[in-house]
Amino acid sequence: MGQVPIVDQLINLKKQDIVSFHVPGHKSGNIYSRFNYKNFKQVLVDIDTTEIPGTDNLHKSDGCIKEAQLRAAEVFSSEETFFLVNGSTSGIYSMIMAATKPGDKVIVGRNCHQSVINSIFLGDLQPIYIYPEVDKHQGIALGISPCSIERLIQDNPDVKAVLITYPTYQGIACSLKKISDIVHKYDKILLVDEAHGAHLGLSNRLPDTALKCGADAVVQSTHKSLPALTQSSMLHIQGNRIDRDKLRFMLRMHQSSSPSYILMASLDMATMIYKSKGKQLMEELLENIEYLKIKLQKVVGLDILGEEIVGRNYVEAVDPTRLWISMQQYNVSGHQLEQQLREKFHIQMELSNLYGTLAITTIGNQKRDFDRLYKGIYEIGKGLKVIKSEKTSYSSYSTPKVVYSPKEAFYSNKMTLPIDNSEGFISGEYIIPFPPGIPLVIPGEVISNEIIQNLKAMKEEGIEILGLKHNNCEYIDVIDNELVPATMR
Ligand SMILES: Cc1ncc(COP(=O)(O)O)c(C=O)c1O
């Protein structure tokens, strides 16, 4: 092994000319080179600095950082925008903990990212989960019922806020406007994890932005779908339901005291590109996607998730820049498809499950990327026969019974059990398939046989599982000696 293994490995991968259908959205820096922002790439190391006269301070901005945030607020149509250098994770912690106080109840879509649950832990909150509809043929979450949210608020009038993931990783947008109207009718706060939607304002062919739908606070991973560097995100606020001083306090607490100037500069660049070229580039991207879809029509066993799911299962819209591609009809799993694209065609997708694989396309992709993707998929499908097969499937979405809050569970006495013997016990750990990072089990939830079987199936499929202390996923920590009777699970 060399002296600098990470550097060696990254340079080695860079030489392989892998086409990026994954995050970050700048697509290996291509967008900067294409538009003569090469200078930005060249000066990256030189501009790494700290708080010295002239560089302003993220945590008390009154110079260039303030100006850049004001500009971003204008471009992204928010009242106030905060730059985040510790990913959307830090924004999610801050917005949830600014909107609540310890002990408060929060309604949360259970298909949320682990950072939302971690906020509930840190903020000592009581989660009330709302479960999304799930497409069992694709293993992905669909919409969330606005009426169910209303019922939950009526049943829990003391609830403080509602947190919705919008859109999902696969680009599925629920009826956020309706949810917003309901949440505000009861004078509650609407928080939106829009990690996957920083680009939505670039075209009216995309779902509406969360701010347009009326959210009070919105976190976006600018690095995922726009040209910002990994970890660079934004938090947008509108209205007066969020106490901004409390929010600033939380941001100082959850972000580094040495915020990276490289990351802040990349948010500045992303804002400038969004404003000056974003709409035109988005039109080109949407054209490239349509062109790809038309060409792929000749691959008869291929399915690409699209408009057909709109209007059902509380799905309001689908983001066409997310391509959920499935070859189930050829009996090719999502993992196999992802693996073959990478190994045979040097195309890297974002993630996969048993049914399909996800391409994240952004304004950083070019037509030639889509030509490569077409060729890869066409070649893989060539010669394969459509087979009607019933897959024995797993689901990454579960609806386990909640006994303790994540924090109560974490601080309880625990014992370790083989996973196979853990049915009916209360989990003391997370089980998180990654990506997407949506927990299958949260500490405090009852482990069902279905969860055990799903975990084993995922392991067999080679999905990375995070959260368990025992890396082999054969053991789990559960709450000491507390077996939930079968009738109460
Ligand atoms: C829905 C969702 N929310 C939040 C996050 C966290 O974002 P970040 O990686 O910017 O911290 C992710 C990351 O994948 C995500 O998928």
CSV table of C-alpha atoms and ligand atoms in Angstrom, one decimal, residues 23 84 86-92 111-116 165-169 193-196 219-224 230-233 322 350-351 434-438, ligand 1:
chain,number,residue,atom,x,y,z
A,23,VAL,CA,-23.8,12.4,-6.6
A,84,LEU,CA,-24.2,24.4,5.4
A,86,ASN,CA,-21.6,19.7,7.2
A,87,GLY,CA,-24.1,18.4,4.7
A,88,SER,CA,-27.9,18.5,4.9
A,89,THR,CA,-27.5,16.4,8.0
A,90,SER,CA,-26.4,19.5,10.0
A,91,GLY,CA,-29.3,21.5,8.5
A,92,ILE,CA,-31.8,18.8,9.5
A,111,ASN,CA,-39.2,6.9,5.0
A,112,CYS,CA,-36.9,9.6,6.4
A,113,HIS,CA,-33.2,9.7,6.3
A,114,GLN,CA,-31.3,8.6,9.4
A,115,SER,CA,-30.4,12.2,10.2
A,116,VAL,CA,-34.0,12.9,11.0
A,165,THR,CA,-39.0,14.0,2.8
A,166,TYR,CA,-39.8,15.7,-0.5
A,167,PRO,CA,-39.0,14.4,-3.1
A,168,THR,CA,-37.7,11.0,-2.3
A,169,TYR,CA,-34.4,9.6,-3.5
A,193,ASP,CA,-36.0,17.4,3.9
A,194,GLU,CA,-35.5,18.5,0.3
A,195,ALA,CA,-32.1,16.9,0.1
A,196,HIS,CA,-32.9,15.6,-3.3
A,219,VAL,CA,-32.9,21.7,3.7
A,220,GLN,CA,-31.4,21.0,0.3
A,221,SER,CA,-28.2,19.0,-0.5
A,222,THR,CA,-26.9,21.4,-3.1
A,223,HIS,CA,-24.1,18.9,-3.6
A,224,LYS,CA,-26.4,16.1,-4.7
A,230,THR,CA,-19.8,17.1,-1.4
A,231,GLN,CA,-21.2,18.2,2.0
A,232,SER,CA,-22.2,21.6,0.7
A,233,SER,CA,-25.9,22.2,1.4
A,322,ARG,CA,-34.2,10.6,-11.4
A,350,GLU,CA,-26.2,5.9,-7.4
A,351,LEU,CA,-27.8,2.9,-5.8
A,434,PHE,CA,-27.1,2.2,2.8
A,435,PRO,CA,-27.7,3.8,0.5
A,436,PRO,CA,-30.4,5.1,0.8
A,437,GLY,CA,-29.8,5.5,4.6
A,438,ILE,CA,-33.5,5.0,5.5
B,1,LIG,C1,-33.4,12.1,2.0
B,1,LIG,C2,-32.0,12.5,2.6
B,1,LIG,N1,-32.0,13.4,3.5
B,1,LIG,C3,-30.8,13.8,4.1
B,1,LIG,C4,-29.6,13.3,3.7
B,1,LIG,C5,-28.3,13.8,4.3
B,1,LIG,O1,-27.7,14.6,3.4
B,1,LIG,P1,-26.2,15.0,3.5
B,1,LIG,O2,-25.5,13.8,2.9
B,1,LIG,O3,-26.0,16.2,2.6
B,1,LIG,O4,-25.8,15.2,4.9
B,1,LIG,C6,-29.6,12.3,2.6
B,1,LIG,C7,-28.4,11.7,2.2
B,1,LIG,O5,-28.3,10.9,1.4
B,1,LIG,C8,-30.9,11.9,2.1
B,1,LIG,O6,-30.9,11.0,1.1
